Coordinates of C-alpha atoms and ligand atoms in Angstrom, one line a residue:
X1 CA 21.6 15.5 33.0
X2 CA 20.9 11.8 33.8
X3 CA 17.3 12.5 33.0
X4 CA 18.0 13.8 29.5
X5 CA 20.3 10.9 28.7
X6 CA 17.5 8.5 29.7
X7 CA 15.1 10.5 27.5
X8 CA 17.5 10.4 24.6
X9 CA 18.0 6.6 24.8
X10 CA 14.3 5.9 25.2
X11 CA 13.5 8.3 22.3
X12 CA 16.0 6.7 20.0
X13 CA 14.7 3.2 20.9
X14 CA 11.2 4.3 20.1
X15 CA 12.3 5.6 16.7
X16 CA 14.3 2.4 16.0
X17 CA 11.4 0.1 16.7
X18 CA 8.6 2.3 15.4
X19 CA 8.5 0.7 11.9
X20 CA 8.7 -2.9 13.0
X21 CA 6.2 -5.5 11.9
X22 CA 5.9 -9.2 12.9
X23 CA 7.9 -11.4 10.6
X24 CA 7.6 -15.1 9.9
X25 CA 11.3 -15.4 9.7
X26 CA 13.1 -13.0 12.1
X27 CA 16.4 -13.4 10.1
X28 CA 14.7 -11.4 7.4
X29 CA 14.3 -8.4 9.6
X30 CA 16.6 -6.2 7.5
X31 CA 14.6 -6.5 4.3
X32 CA 11.4 -8.4 5.1
X33 CA 7.9 -7.5 5.7
X34 CA 4.9 -7.5 3.4
X35 CA 5.2 -3.8 2.8
X36 CA 9.0 -3.7 2.5
X37 CA 10.4 -1.4 -0.2
X38 CA 13.7 -3.3 0.1
X39 CA 12.3 -6.6 -1.1
X40 CA 11.3 -5.4 -4.6
X41 CA 9.8 -7.7 -7.3
X42 CA 9.3 -5.4 -10.3
X43 CA 11.2 -2.9 -12.4
X44 CA 9.5 0.2 -11.1
X45 CA 10.1 -0.5 -7.5
X46 CA 13.6 -1.7 -8.3
X47 CA 14.4 1.6 -9.9
X48 CA 13.0 3.5 -6.9
X49 CA 15.1 1.3 -4.6
X50 CA 18.3 2.0 -6.6
X51 CA 17.6 5.7 -6.4
X52 CA 17.3 5.3 -2.6
X53 CA 20.7 3.6 -2.4
X54 CA 22.4 6.2 -4.6
X55 CA 21.1 9.0 -2.3
X56 CA 21.9 7.0 0.8
X57 CA 25.6 6.4 -0.2
X58 CA 26.2 10.0 -1.2
X59 CA 24.6 11.4 1.9
X60 CA 26.4 8.8 4.1
X61 CA 29.7 9.9 2.5
X62 CA 29.0 13.5 3.3
X63 CA 27.9 12.6 6.8
X64 CA 31.1 10.6 7.5
X65 CA 33.4 13.2 5.9
X66 CA 31.9 16.3 7.6
X67 CA 31.4 14.5 10.9
X68 CA 34.9 13.1 10.7
X69 CA 36.5 16.5 10.1
X70 CA 34.4 18.0 12.9
X71 CA 35.3 15.3 15.4
X72 CA 39.0 15.6 14.4
X73 CA 39.2 19.3 14.9
X74 CA 37.2 19.2 18.1
X75 CA 39.5 16.8 19.7
X76 CA 42.8 17.9 18.1
X77 CA 42.4 21.6 18.8
X78 CA 40.5 21.6 22.1
X79 CA 41.6 23.8 24.9
X80 CA 44.3 22.4 27.1
X81 CA 45.2 23.4 30.7
X82 CA 47.3 26.6 30.5
X83 CA 46.1 27.5 26.9
X84 CA 44.2 30.5 28.2
X85 CA 47.5 32.2 29.2
X86 CA 48.6 32.1 25.5
X87 CA 47.6 34.8 23.0
X88 CA 44.8 33.8 20.6
X89 CA 46.0 32.3 17.3
X90 CA 46.3 34.6 14.2
X91 CA 42.8 35.3 12.7
X92 CA 42.3 34.9 9.0
X93 CA 39.3 35.3 6.7
X94 CA 38.4 33.0 3.8
X95 CA 40.5 30.5 1.8
X96 CA 39.7 30.6 -2.0
X97 CA 41.0 27.1 -2.7
X98 CA 38.9 25.5 0.1
X99 CA 35.8 27.5 -0.8
X100 CA 35.9 26.7 -4.5
X101 CA 36.8 23.1 -3.7
X102 CA 33.7 22.8 -1.4
X103 CA 31.4 24.3 -4.0
X104 CA 32.7 22.1 -6.8
X105 CA 32.5 19.0 -4.5
X106 CA 28.9 19.8 -3.5
X107 CA 27.9 20.3 -7.2
X108 CA 29.6 17.1 -8.1
X109 CA 27.7 15.1 -5.4
X110 CA 24.4 16.7 -6.4
X111 CA 25.0 15.7 -10.1
X112 CA 25.6 12.1 -9.0
X113 CA 22.1 12.2 -7.3
X114 CA 20.4 14.3 -10.0
X115 CA 21.2 12.2 -13.1
X116 CA 19.6 8.9 -12.0
X117 CA 16.7 10.9 -10.3
X118 CA 15.7 12.7 -13.5
X119 CA 16.1 9.5 -15.5
X120 CA 13.8 7.6 -13.0
X121 CA 11.2 10.4 -13.0
X122 CA 10.9 10.0 -16.8
X123 CA 10.9 6.2 -16.8
X124 CA 8.3 6.0 -14.1
X125 CA 6.1 8.8 -15.5
X126 CA 6.1 7.7 -19.1
X127 CA 4.0 4.6 -19.6
X128 CA 5.9 2.3 -21.9
X129 CA 4.5 1.8 -25.4
X130 CA 3.5 -1.8 -25.2
X131 CA 0.8 -3.7 -27.1
X132 CA 0.6 -6.3 -24.3
X133 CA -0.2 -3.7 -21.7
X134 CA -3.1 -4.4 -19.3
X135 CA -5.2 -1.4 -18.3
X136 CA -7.0 -1.3 -14.9
X137 CA -9.1 1.6 -13.7
X138 CA -8.9 2.1 -10.0
X139 CA -11.4 4.2 -7.9
X140 CA -10.5 4.8 -4.3
X141 CA -13.4 5.2 -1.7
X142 CA -13.2 5.8 2.0
X143 CA -11.9 3.1 2.8
X144 CA -11.8 0.6 0.0
X145 CA -10.9 0.1 -3.7
X146 CA -12.8 -0.6 -6.9
X147 CA -11.0 -2.2 -9.8
X148 CA -12.3 -2.2 -13.3
X149 CA -10.8 -4.0 -16.3
X150 CA -12.3 -2.0 -19.2
X151 CA -11.0 -4.3 -22.0
X152 CA -11.9 -7.5 -20.1
X153 CA -15.3 -6.2 -18.9
X154 CA -14.5 -7.2 -15.3
X155 CA -15.2 -5.3 -12.1
X156 CA -13.9 -6.3 -8.7
X157 CA -12.9 -4.8 -5.4
X158 CA -10.0 -4.8 -2.9
X159 CA -8.2 -7.7 -4.6
X160 CA -6.7 -7.2 -8.1
X161 CA -5.1 -9.8 -10.3
X162 CA -2.3 -9.0 -12.8
X163 CA -0.3 -11.3 -15.2
X164 CA 3.4 -11.8 -14.3
X165 CA 5.9 -10.2 -16.7
X166 CA 3.3 -7.9 -18.4
X167 CA 3.2 -4.2 -17.9
X168 CA 0.1 -2.9 -16.2
X169 CA -1.3 0.6 -16.3
X170 CA -3.4 1.7 -13.4
X171 CA -5.7 4.7 -14.0
X172 CA -6.2 6.3 -10.7
X173 CA -9.2 8.3 -9.6
X174 CA -10.9 9.0 -6.3
X175 CA -14.6 9.1 -5.4
X176 CA -14.2 11.3 -2.4
X177 CA -11.1 12.6 -0.7
X178 CA -7.4 12.4 -1.6
X179 CA -6.0 8.8 -1.4
X180 CA -2.7 7.4 -2.6
X181 CA -2.0 4.2 -4.5
X182 CA 1.0 2.2 -3.2
X183 CA 2.1 -1.4 -3.6
X184 CA 5.5 -1.2 -1.8
X185 CA 7.1 -4.2 -3.4
X186 CA 6.0 -3.2 -7.0
X187 CA 5.6 0.6 -7.3
X188 CA 4.2 3.8 -5.7
X189 CA 3.1 6.1 -4.5
X190 CA 0.8 8.2 -6.7
X191 CA -1.9 10.4 -5.2
X192 CA -5.6 10.1 -6.3
X193 CA -6.9 13.7 -6.2
X194 CA -10.6 14.7 -6.6
X195 CA -11.5 15.7 -10.1
X196 CA -8.1 14.7 -11.5
X197 CA -7.0 11.5 -13.2
X198 CA -3.5 10.2 -12.4
X199 CA -1.9 7.0 -13.4
X200 CA 1.0 4.6 -12.6
X201 CA 2.5 1.6 -14.3
X202 CA 4.1 -1.4 -12.8
X203 CA 5.1 -5.0 -13.5
X204 CA 5.5 -8.0 -11.3
X205 CA 8.5 -10.3 -12.1
X206 CA 7.3 -13.2 -10.0
X207 CA 4.0 -14.7 -9.2
X208 CA 2.8 -13.9 -5.7
X209 CA 0.7 -11.9 -3.4
X210 CA 1.7 -8.2 -3.0
X211 CA 0.3 -6.0 -0.3
X212 CA -1.2 -2.6 -1.2
X213 CA -1.9 0.3 1.0
X214 CA -3.5 3.8 0.8
X215 CA -0.6 6.1 1.5
X216 CA -2.4 9.5 2.0
X217 CA -4.3 10.1 5.2
X218 CA -8.0 9.9 4.3
X219 CA -9.9 9.5 7.6
X220 CA -10.5 7.2 10.5
X221 CA -9.7 3.9 8.8
X222 CA -6.9 5.1 6.5
X223 CA -4.5 2.6 8.1
X224 CA -7.1 -0.2 7.3
X225 CA -7.4 0.9 3.7
X226 CA -5.3 -1.9 2.2
X227 CA -5.6 -4.1 -0.9
X228 CA -3.9 -7.1 -2.4
X229 CA -2.3 -7.6 -5.8
X230 CA -2.2 -11.2 -7.0
X231 CA 0.3 -11.8 -9.8
X232 CA -0.5 -14.9 -11.8
X233 CA 1.1 -16.7 -14.7
X234 CA -0.7 -15.8 -17.9
X235 CA -3.0 -18.9 -18.2
X236 CA -4.0 -18.7 -14.5
X237 CA -4.7 -15.0 -15.0
X238 CA -7.0 -15.7 -18.0
X239 CA -8.9 -18.3 -15.8
X240 CA -9.3 -15.7 -13.1
X241 CA -10.6 -13.2 -15.6
X242 CA -13.1 -15.8 -17.0
X243 CA -14.3 -16.5 -13.5
X244 CA -14.7 -12.9 -12.5
X245 CA -16.7 -12.3 -15.6
X246 CA -19.2 -15.0 -14.8
X247 CA -22.4 -14.3 -12.8
X248 CA -22.6 -15.1 -9.1
X249 CA -23.4 -18.7 -8.2
X250 CA -26.9 -19.4 -6.9
X251 CA -26.6 -21.0 -3.4
X252 CA -27.3 -24.7 -3.4
X253 CA -30.9 -25.6 -2.6
X254 CA -29.8 -27.9 0.3
X255 CA -27.7 -25.1 1.8
X256 CA -30.8 -23.7 3.5
X257 CA -28.8 -21.1 5.5
X258 CA -27.2 -19.6 2.4
X259 CA -30.6 -19.6 0.6
X260 CA -32.0 -17.7 3.5
X261 CA -29.0 -15.4 3.4
X262 CA -29.6 -14.6 -0.3
X263 CA -33.1 -13.6 0.6
X264 CA -32.0 -11.4 3.5
X265 CA -29.5 -9.8 1.2
X266 CA -32.4 -8.5 -0.9
X267 CA -34.7 -7.7 2.0
X268 CA -32.2 -6.0 4.4
X269 CA -30.9 -3.3 2.1
X270 CA -27.6 -4.9 1.2
X271 CA -28.4 -4.8 -2.5
X272 CA -28.8 -1.1 -2.3
X273 CA -25.1 -0.6 -1.8
X274 CA -23.6 -3.8 -3.2
X275 CA -23.5 -5.4 -6.7
X276 CA -23.9 -9.2 -7.0
X277 CA -23.8 -9.8 -10.8
X278 CA -26.7 -11.8 -12.1
X279 CA -29.0 -11.3 -9.1
X280 CA -30.3 -7.8 -9.7
X281 CA -28.3 -6.4 -6.8
X282 CA -26.6 -3.4 -8.4
X283 CA -25.7 -1.0 -5.6
X284 CA -22.6 1.1 -6.1
X285 CA -21.8 2.5 -2.6
X286 CA -19.9 -0.5 -1.4
X287 CA -17.5 -3.1 -2.9
X288 CA -18.9 -5.5 -5.5
X289 CA -19.5 -8.9 -4.0
X290 CA -20.1 -11.2 -7.0
X291 CA -17.2 -13.6 -6.1
X292 CA -16.6 -12.4 -2.6
X293 CA -16.5 -16.0 -1.3
X294 CA -13.3 -16.6 -3.3
X295 CA -11.5 -13.5 -2.0
X296 CA -8.8 -14.0 0.6
X297 CA -9.4 -10.8 2.6
X298 CA -12.2 -8.9 4.2
X299 CA -12.6 -5.1 4.8
X300 CA -10.1 -4.0 2.1
X301 CA -7.3 -6.3 2.9
X302 CA -7.7 -5.7 6.6
X303 CA -8.5 -9.2 7.8
X304 CA -8.7 -12.8 6.6
X305 CA -12.0 -13.7 4.9
X306 CA -13.1 -16.2 7.5
X307 CA -16.6 -16.9 8.8
X308 CA -15.7 -15.6 12.3
X309 CA -14.4 -12.3 10.9
X310 CA -17.4 -12.0 8.6
X311 CA -19.7 -12.5 11.5
X312 CA -17.9 -9.8 13.5
X313 CA -18.0 -7.5 10.5
X314 CA -21.7 -7.7 10.3
X315 CA -22.3 -7.7 14.0
X316 CA -20.5 -4.5 14.5
X317 CA -19.1 -2.9 11.3
X318 CA -17.8 0.2 13.0
X319 CA -16.1 -1.7 15.8
X320 CA -14.4 -4.0 13.2
X321 CA -13.3 -1.1 11.0
X322 CA -13.8 2.3 12.6
X323 CA -15.5 4.9 10.4
X324 CA -16.5 2.3 7.8
X325 CA -19.5 3.7 5.9
X326 CA -21.5 0.4 6.0
X327 CA -22.0 1.0 9.7
X328 CA -24.1 4.0 9.1
X329 CA -27.0 2.0 7.6
X330 CA -29.8 1.4 10.2
X331 CA -30.8 -1.9 8.6
X332 CA -27.2 -3.3 9.0
X333 CA -27.2 -2.2 12.7
X334 CA -30.3 -4.1 13.6
X335 CA -29.4 -7.6 12.3
X336 CA -30.0 -10.5 14.7
X337 CA -27.3 -13.2 15.2
X338 CA -29.4 -15.7 13.2
X339 CA -29.8 -13.3 10.3
X340 CA -26.0 -12.6 10.3
X341 CA -25.3 -16.3 10.3
X342 CA -27.4 -16.7 7.2
X343 CA -25.8 -13.7 5.5
X344 CA -22.3 -15.1 6.3
X345 CA -23.3 -18.4 4.7
X346 CA -24.5 -16.6 1.6
X347 CA -21.4 -14.4 1.4
X348 CA -19.2 -17.6 1.7
X349 CA -21.3 -19.3 -1.1
X350 CA -20.4 -16.5 -3.6
X351 CA -17.3 -18.3 -4.8
Ligands
HEC1 C1 -25.0 2.0 3.1 C2 -24.4 1.1 2.2 C3 -24.2 -0.3 2.6 C4 -25.1 -1.2 3.0 C5 -26.6 -1.0 3.1 C6 -24.4 -2.5 3.2 N1 -23.1 -2.3 2.9 FE1 -21.7 -3.7 3.0 N2 -20.3 -2.3 2.6 C7 -20.5 -1.0 2.4 C8 -19.2 -0.3 2.2 C9 -19.0 1.2 2.0 C10 -18.2 -1.3 2.4 C11 -16.7 -1.1 2.4 C12 -16.3 -0.7 3.8 C13 -14.8 -0.5 4.0 O1 -14.1 -1.5 3.7 O2 -14.4 0.6 4.4 C14 -18.9 -2.6 2.6 C15 -18.3 -3.8 2.8 C16 -18.9 -5.0 2.9 C17 -18.3 -6.3 2.9 C18 -16.7 -6.5 2.8 C19 -16.3 -6.4 1.3 C20 -14.8 -6.6 1.1 O3 -14.4 -6.7 0.0 O4 -14.1 -6.5 2.1 C21 -19.2 -7.2 3.0 C22 -19.0 -8.7 3.0 C23 -20.5 -6.5 3.0 N3 -20.3 -5.2 3.0 C24 -21.7 -7.2 3.2 C25 -22.9 -6.5 3.4 C26 -24.2 -7.1 3.7 C27 -24.4 -8.6 3.9 C28 -25.1 -6.1 3.8 C29 -26.5 -6.3 4.2 C30 -26.8 -6.7 5.6 C31 -24.4 -4.9 3.5 N4 -23.1 -5.1 3.3 C32 -25.0 -3.7 3.5 C33 -21.7 -0.4 2.2 C34 -22.9 -1.0 2.5
CU2 CU1 -6.0 6.6 3.0

């Protein structure tokens, strides 16, 4: 008995703390976190959150009512000393009023949940008819994301920018297995299924950095398949687009390390898998790197884009991000530390 109580307490604590992340401000624990669906910043996520609350309150009401009646009758009518000497109480079957009342009550509660649910399904599914709408094509790969802006003629990877206050339609496709597109504070989740195109729309109400995450198990590094959405004011967004459209910067002549890195990038097979616009490198198997030096993250939102992390990434791609497909390439496996330092300098110069 004592053993099972201990197990139950331990088990509940595990469940209680299972979803915890590290927060900058612990007072925010009840709604914080970069992937919190409670701290919403756009109309789609807000509608999804409202729906969650409607369902929560209705089910909480049912839980308290049913649990309350059960607790009351259990205590009120429990067996007392001497009861077993009395004859059993009169047995009855059914009570039309109670039964009809319970059915009507259940239907009423389900309708309360159904009306906003059906409305939300249509609102979220139907992309609003909007001249201002920005369209972004997303392709999911194990374990990273490609973003194309067909009207702006821009391609990037793992970090996607959107303008604040404008609706954005994401066309969702997968290159390999099933993935799922999720930006917890803005919208989600929609699956990306082989040979099918799906879509999702969203809008950010405030500038900021929003975390994205693949939400369908897709292999070893599924948990590391993240991305970032940057919501900018309109003029800043246009600047970003202009910059993305431009060719990659040539490394400075006096930055010898970066010049050597650019050369290694050609000779060591990197260009076979990566695109660096304006240099002839046009590989498609990995994220495009034209402006990689100006990105905040490395490894599909997995780590900060620092020189130390980049070094570790190229020293041992599979150790850094298990299952990552870059690690399969023999040329990548045989880089010396000096070569890696040069490549890091080149990557960093691609502002
Ligand atoms: C076999 C194809 C292949 C080769 C060759 C290759 N890469 Fe990669 N690279 C990838 C893939 C795939 C990813 C994405 C991995 C992931 O995040 O799961 C990647 C990711 C990267 C990233 C991180 C990009 C980001 O947005 O996070 C950098 C930087 C990079 N590669 C640099 C290089 C360099 C430098 C070389 C040459 C030494 C190289 N790659 C060779 C396939 C390749
Ligand atoms: Cu995944």
